[in-house]
GROMACS .gro file of C-alpha atoms in nm:
model
  302
    1MET     CA    1  11.615   7.779  13.015
    2LYS     CA    2  11.840   7.820  12.713
    3PRO     CA    3  12.013   8.156  12.680
    4THR     CA    4  11.943   8.405  12.401
    5LEU     CA    5  12.195   8.568  12.170
    6LEU     CA    6  12.132   8.939  12.117
    7VAL     CA    7  12.300   9.069  11.800
    8LEU     CA    8  12.361   9.442  11.762
    9ALA     CA    9  12.293   9.488  11.391
   10ALA     CA   10  12.122   9.827  11.361
   11GLY     CA   11  12.438   9.981  11.213
   12MET     CA   12  12.493   9.719  10.945
   13GLY     CA   13  12.329   9.907  10.661
   14SER     CA   14  12.525  10.227  10.718
   15ARG     CA   15  12.861  10.064  10.792
   16TYR     CA   16  12.855   9.837  10.489
   17GLY     CA   17  12.680  10.072  10.248
   18GLY     CA   18  12.387   9.833  10.220
   19LEU     CA   19  12.319   9.476  10.325
   20LYS     CA   20  12.389   9.348   9.974
   21GLN     CA   21  12.751   9.444  10.030
   22LEU     CA   22  12.805   9.215  10.330
   23ASP     CA   23  13.144   9.070  10.254
   24PRO     CA   24  13.173   8.691  10.227
   25MET     CA   25  13.453   8.563  10.450
   26GLY     CA   26  13.403   8.187  10.454
   27PRO     CA   27  13.496   7.933  10.183
   28ASN     CA   28  13.135   7.910  10.061
   29GLY     CA   29  13.038   8.274  10.086
   30GLU     CA   30  12.962   8.277  10.460
   31VAL     CA   31  12.965   8.615  10.633
   32VAL     CA   32  13.096   8.669  10.985
   33LEU     CA   33  12.746   8.667  11.134
   34ASP     CA   34  12.688   8.314  10.999
   35TYR     CA   35  12.970   8.187  11.220
   36SER     CA   36  12.842   8.366  11.530
   37VAL     CA   37  12.497   8.208  11.499
   38PHE     CA   38  12.649   7.868  11.414
   39ASP     CA   39  12.870   7.887  11.724
   40ALA     CA   40  12.576   8.000  11.940
   41ILE     CA   41  12.356   7.711  11.828
   42ARG     CA   42  12.613   7.443  11.901
   43ALA     CA   43  12.698   7.608  12.235
   44GLY     CA   44  12.335   7.568  12.344
   45PHE     CA   45  12.170   7.904  12.278
   46GLY     CA   46  11.799   7.868  12.209
   47LYS     CA   47  11.711   8.196  12.039
   48VAL     CA   48  11.875   8.478  11.845
   49VAL     CA   49  11.737   8.832  11.851
   50PHE     CA   50  11.859   9.075  11.586
   51ILE     CA   51  11.842   9.442  11.679
   52ILE     CA   52  11.796   9.624  11.350
   53ARG     CA   53  11.638   9.937  11.202
   54ARG     CA   54  11.289   9.941  11.057
   55ASP     CA   55  11.412  10.087  10.727
   56PHE     CA   56  11.591   9.767  10.632
   57GLU     CA   57  11.365   9.518  10.810
   58GLN     CA   58  11.244   9.340  10.498
   59VAL     CA   59  11.581   9.311  10.327
   60PHE     CA   60  11.747   9.197  10.652
   61LYS     CA   61  11.489   8.925  10.708
   62GLU     CA   62  11.525   8.806  10.349
   63GLN     CA   63  11.905   8.817  10.326
   64VAL     CA   64  12.007   8.736  10.685
   65GLY     CA   65  11.731   8.617  10.915
   66SER     CA   66  11.587   8.366  10.670
   67ARG     CA   67  11.915   8.173  10.670
   68PHE     CA   68  11.866   8.081  11.038
   69ALA     CA   69  11.488   8.039  11.060
   70ASP     CA   70  11.499   7.657  11.040
   71LYS     CA   71  11.796   7.626  11.279
   72ILE     CA   72  11.708   7.839  11.580
   73GLU     CA   73  11.423   8.057  11.703
   74VAL     CA   74  11.465   8.402  11.547
   75ASP     CA   75  11.317   8.728  11.670
   76TYR     CA   76  11.370   9.096  11.601
   77ALA     CA   77  11.382   9.422  11.791
   78PHE     CA   78  11.403   9.766  11.637
   79GLN     CA   79  11.626  10.053  11.738
   80ALA     CA   80  11.446  10.377  11.661
   81LEU     CA   81  11.566  10.729  11.725
   82ASP     CA   82  11.235  10.826  11.884
   83ASP     CA   83  11.202  10.517  12.107
   84LEU     CA   84  11.256  10.704  12.432
   85PRO     CA   85  11.120  10.687  12.788
   86ALA     CA   86  10.806  10.888  12.858
   87GLY     CA   87  10.869  11.258  12.888
   88TYR     CA   88  11.165  11.274  12.649
   89ALA     CA   89  11.175  11.376  12.284
   90VAL     CA   90  11.433  11.379  12.005
   91PRO     CA   91  11.600  11.722  11.985
   92GLU     CA   92  11.564  11.903  11.656
   93GLY     CA   93  11.853  11.822  11.424
   94ARG     CA   94  11.951  11.491  11.581
   95GLU     CA   95  11.983  11.207  11.327
   96LYS     CA   96  12.201  10.947  11.500
   97PRO     CA   97  12.061  10.685  11.744
   98TRP     CA   98  12.162  10.694  12.108
   99GLY     CA   99  12.433  10.423  12.127
  100THR     CA  100  12.463  10.055  12.218
  101ALA     CA  101  12.274  10.083  12.549
  102HIS     CA  102  11.981  10.234  12.359
  103ALA     CA  103  12.005   9.950  12.105
  104LEU     CA  104  11.998   9.686  12.379
  105ARG     CA  105  11.701   9.861  12.541
  106ALA     CA  106  11.506   9.799  12.219
  107ALA     CA  107  11.490   9.428  12.311
  108ARG     CA  108  11.312   9.490  12.641
  109ASP     CA  109  10.990   9.320  12.522
  110VAL     CA  110  11.147   9.015  12.356
  111VAL     CA  111  11.418   8.902  12.601
  112ASN     CA  112  11.316   8.743  12.931
  113GLU     CA  113  11.602   8.499  12.986
  114PRO     CA  114  11.979   8.517  13.038
  115PHE     CA  115  12.140   8.655  12.723
  116ALA     CA  116  12.466   8.740  12.554
  117VAL     CA  117  12.530   9.053  12.349
  118VAL     CA  118  12.761   9.062  12.046
  119ASN     CA  119  12.832   9.286  11.749
  120ALA     CA  120  12.700   9.165  11.415
  121ASP     CA  121  13.026   9.218  11.228
  122ASP     CA  122  13.285   9.070  11.466
  123PHE     CA  123  13.413   8.711  11.459
  124TYR     CA  124  13.434   8.593  11.819
  125GLY     CA  125  13.522   8.223  11.789
  126ALA     CA  126  13.368   7.899  11.911
  127ASP     CA  127  13.542   7.899  12.251
  128ALA     CA  128  13.392   8.239  12.337
  129PHE     CA  129  13.037   8.117  12.277
  130GLU     CA  130  13.096   7.797  12.472
  131LYS     CA  131  13.229   7.996  12.769
  132ALA     CA  132  12.938   8.240  12.747
  133ALA     CA  133  12.675   7.964  12.737
  134LYS     CA  134  12.831   7.790  13.036
  135PHE     CA  135  12.841   8.113  13.235
  136LEU     CA  136  12.483   8.205  13.148
  137SER     CA  137  12.361   7.863  13.263
  138THR     CA  138  12.496   7.922  13.613
  139ILE     CA  139  12.446   8.289  13.702
  140ALA     CA  140  12.159   8.411  13.917
  141ASP     CA  141  12.108   8.757  14.063
  142GLU     CA  142  12.080   8.798  14.438
  143PRO     CA  143  11.875   9.062  14.621
  144GLY     CA  144  12.031   9.400  14.564
  145LYS     CA  145  12.311   9.276  14.342
  146ALA     CA  146  12.325   9.148  13.985
  147HIS     CA  147  12.589   8.918  13.838
  148TYR     CA  148  12.710   8.966  13.484
  149GLY     CA  149  13.000   8.852  13.270
  150MET     CA  150  13.229   8.976  12.995
  151ILE     CA  151  13.429   8.764  12.753
  152GLY     CA  152  13.789   8.887  12.767
  153TYR     CA  153  14.039   8.844  12.485
  154PRO     CA  154  14.416   8.863  12.525
  155LEU     CA  155  14.515   9.187  12.353
  156LYS     CA  156  14.758   8.999  12.127
  157ASN     CA  157  14.463   8.803  11.982
  158THR     CA  158  14.290   9.123  11.867
  159LEU     CA  159  14.569   9.322  11.699
  160SER     CA  160  14.587   9.404  11.329
  161ASP     CA  161  14.892   9.352  11.109
  162ASN     CA  162  14.775   9.643  10.895
  163GLY     CA  163  14.762   9.932  11.140
  164ASP     CA  164  14.683  10.042  11.492
  165VAL     CA  165  14.364   9.959  11.684
  166ASN     CA  166  14.165  10.102  11.973
  167ARG     CA  167  14.089   9.872  12.267
  168GLY     CA  168  13.947   9.889  12.617
  169ILE     CA  169  14.204   9.724  12.848
  170CYS     CA  170  14.044   9.563  13.152
  171SER     CA  171  14.139   9.610  13.513
  172ILE     CA  172  14.060   9.289  13.701
  173LYS     CA  173  14.060   9.194  14.069
  174ASP     CA  174  13.989   8.840  14.189
  175GLY     CA  175  13.840   8.755  13.851
  176TYR     CA  176  13.599   9.051  13.846
  177LEU     CA  177  13.605   9.357  13.625
  178THR     CA  178  13.691   9.677  13.813
  179GLY     CA  179  13.730   9.910  13.515
  180VAL     CA  180  13.814   9.946  13.148
  181GLU     CA  181  14.077  10.195  13.031
  182GLU     CA  182  14.054  10.303  12.671
  183PHE     CA  183  14.376  10.299  12.469
  184VAL     CA  184  14.402  10.417  12.108
  185LYS     CA  185  14.659  10.365  11.833
  186ILE     CA  186  14.775  10.031  11.977
  187LYS     CA  187  15.039   9.859  11.768
  188ALA     CA  188  15.390   9.719  11.783
  189ASP     CA  189  15.630  10.010  11.744
  190ASP     CA  190  15.953   9.990  11.547
  191ASP     CA  191  16.135   9.845  11.847
  192GLY     CA  192  15.883   9.559  11.868
  193VAL     CA  193  15.718   9.683  12.188
  194VAL     CA  194  15.339   9.705  12.180
  195ARG     CA  195  15.225  10.050  12.289
  196GLY     CA  196  14.911  10.259  12.289
  197ASP     CA  197  14.801  10.611  12.370
  198ASN     CA  198  14.586  10.656  12.679
  199LEU     CA  199  14.314  10.921  12.682
  200ALA     CA  200  14.563  11.169  12.828
  201GLY     CA  201  14.771  11.132  12.512
  202GLU     CA  202  15.058  10.945  12.678
  203ARG     CA  203  15.211  10.666  12.470
  204LEU     CA  204  15.267  10.374  12.705
  205PRO     CA  205  15.367  10.008  12.679
  206VAL     CA  206  15.074   9.768  12.703
  207ASP     CA  207  15.102   9.400  12.790
  208PRO     CA  208  14.992   9.185  12.493
  209GLU     CA  209  14.859   8.930  12.747
  210GLU     CA  210  14.624   9.179  12.912
  211LEU     CA  211  14.256   9.114  12.854
  212VAL     CA  212  14.047   9.351  12.645
  213SER     CA  213  13.674   9.392  12.590
  214MET     CA  214  13.538   9.324  12.240
  215ASN     CA  215  13.175   9.396  12.335
  216PHE     CA  216  13.079   9.036  12.414
  217TRP     CA  217  12.867   9.058  12.731
  218CYS     CA  218  12.666   8.809  12.937
  219PHE     CA  219  12.364   8.944  13.125
  220ASN     CA  220  12.059   8.845  13.324
  221PRO     CA  221  11.731   9.013  13.223
  222SER     CA  222  11.777   9.253  13.515
  223PHE     CA  223  12.032   9.439  13.304
  224ILE     CA  224  11.760   9.563  13.071
  225GLN     CA  225  11.566   9.720  13.358
  226LEU     CA  226  11.881   9.874  13.503
  227THR     CA  227  11.975  10.006  13.159
  228GLU     CA  228  11.634  10.174  13.137
  229ALA     CA  229  11.703  10.366  13.458
  230HIS     CA  230  12.056  10.458  13.347
  231PHE     CA  231  11.938  10.569  13.002
  232THR     CA  232  11.668  10.786  13.153
  233GLU     CA  233  11.929  10.957  13.371
  234PHE     CA  234  12.155  10.992  13.066
  235LEU     CA  235  11.878  11.169  12.874
  236SER     CA  236  11.817  11.409  13.162
  237LYS     CA  237  12.182  11.517  13.134
  238HIS     CA  238  12.258  11.479  12.762
  239GLY     CA  239  11.922  11.442  12.588
  240LYS     CA  240  11.941  11.781  12.416
  241GLU     CA  241  12.283  11.707  12.261
  242LEU     CA  242  12.287  11.607  11.895
  243LYS     CA  243  12.561  11.342  11.909
  244SER     CA  244  12.569  11.210  12.267
  245GLU     CA  245  12.555  10.830  12.302
  246CYS     CA  246  12.495  10.589  12.589
  247TYR     CA  247  12.711  10.276  12.581
  248ILE     CA  248  12.678   9.933  12.739
  249PRO     CA  249  13.023   9.950  12.910
  250THR     CA  250  12.924  10.280  13.070
  251VAL     CA  251  12.614  10.120  13.223
  252VAL     CA  252  12.818   9.823  13.348
  253ASP     CA  253  13.082  10.053  13.497
  254GLU     CA  254  12.821  10.260  13.682
  255LEU     CA  255  12.656   9.947  13.824
  256ILE     CA  256  12.992   9.809  13.942
  257ASN     CA  257  13.095  10.138  14.103
  258SER     CA  258  12.763  10.166  14.285
  259ASP     CA  259  12.796   9.802  14.403
  260ARG     CA  260  12.469   9.703  14.237
  261ALA     CA  261  12.642   9.447  14.014
  262ASP     CA  262  12.964   9.261  13.959
  263CYS     CA  263  13.103   9.141  13.629
  264SER     CA  264  13.311   8.827  13.593
  265VAL     CA  265  13.583   8.840  13.330
  266ILE     CA  266  13.577   8.516  13.133
  267LYS     CA  267  13.898   8.458  12.939
  268THR     CA  268  13.869   8.303  12.596
  269THR     CA  269  14.146   8.142  12.397
  270ALA     CA  270  13.974   8.238  12.070
  271ASN     CA  271  14.120   8.486  11.825
  272TRP     CA  272  13.893   8.780  11.754
  273LEU     CA  273  13.875   8.863  11.385
  274GLY     CA  274  13.742   9.182  11.235
  275VAL     CA  275  13.790   9.415  10.943
  276THR     CA  276  13.926   9.731  11.098
  277TYR     CA  277  14.101   9.814  10.770
  278PRO     CA  278  14.008   9.699  10.416
  279SER     CA  279  14.343   9.522  10.403
  280ASP     CA  280  14.235   9.314  10.706
  281LYS     CA  281  13.988   9.114  10.496
  282PRO     CA  282  14.247   8.866  10.360
  283MET     CA  283  14.360   8.800  10.719
  284VAL     CA  284  14.002   8.728  10.828
  285VAL     CA  285  13.943   8.501  10.528
  286ALA     CA  286  14.269   8.317  10.599
  287GLY     CA  287  14.188   8.290  10.969
  288ILE     CA  288  13.851   8.133  10.902
  289GLN     CA  289  13.999   7.899  10.641
  290GLU     CA  290  14.258   7.783  10.893
  291LEU     CA  291  13.982   7.704  11.143
  292VAL     CA  292  13.805   7.506  10.870
  293ASN     CA  293  14.130   7.321  10.799
  294GLN     CA  294  14.160   7.240  11.170
  295GLY     CA  295  13.807   7.099  11.175
  296VAL     CA  296  13.666   7.371  11.403
  297TYR     CA  297  13.409   7.453  11.132
  298PRO     CA  298  13.276   7.251  10.840
  299ALA     CA  299  13.373   7.377  10.494
  300LYS     CA  300  13.007   7.462  10.441
  301LEU     CA  301  12.798   7.571  10.738
  302ASP     CA  302  12.475   7.373  10.771
   0.00000   0.00000   0.00000
């Protein structure tokens, strides 16, 4: 069974100010998402599911989904604020959806096979998709314990030349994820040492070779059911808050700590590219052009 690529795209309209403003990054007007789907297809993925909002369904299908319809099976799932387990309701005044775990949950009726999860606006690289497809072709849950994976990027491959970044630095034992520590304001200081602030506010050196999570996950379908249980518990504790969110890494961490799952960390040699700052765009354009020059991608994606 070929794996599915699940693309978190419900925030695209708000982040970009409208789908028509998706920035071209490739030499022939390609956007970052074009490269992710291209890489997924040649890595052996059989379907792509876009998680979007109903309010831009038509424009998304016309401007984005239609480009892939003759290349790979395309399906959609819809993240809606009021899509909640039975017995729960949206508190008055809440406008924001419930986070990435809630977005993934929206695909519960359209994903029945091993799948990878990526952000719509991050460039992950061909090697990452190849590693993910290989992993997804081999994993199988066992009674009482699920097996998942996370694509890990060396921190140095995810830094920006134009400012500091926030990253989750992975703790790993015997190839398995044991935790993710959030660091903010990571950059090379004036002395050349890369440092970041931990959540206690301490500025500490961080190893540029350490692996970080860029929200590229590999799951069996069991993760969707386990997410449902976690999200229900989350709502019982935080459902009346107006800005609380439930995140995929939080679900993974809880499953690891309760010994109901393990998560392999799969190192990729790819460079992650993303526009953290407006001034990052030329770097992303140049990075993609260099990959075209190296023959990793054709000048015009088919």
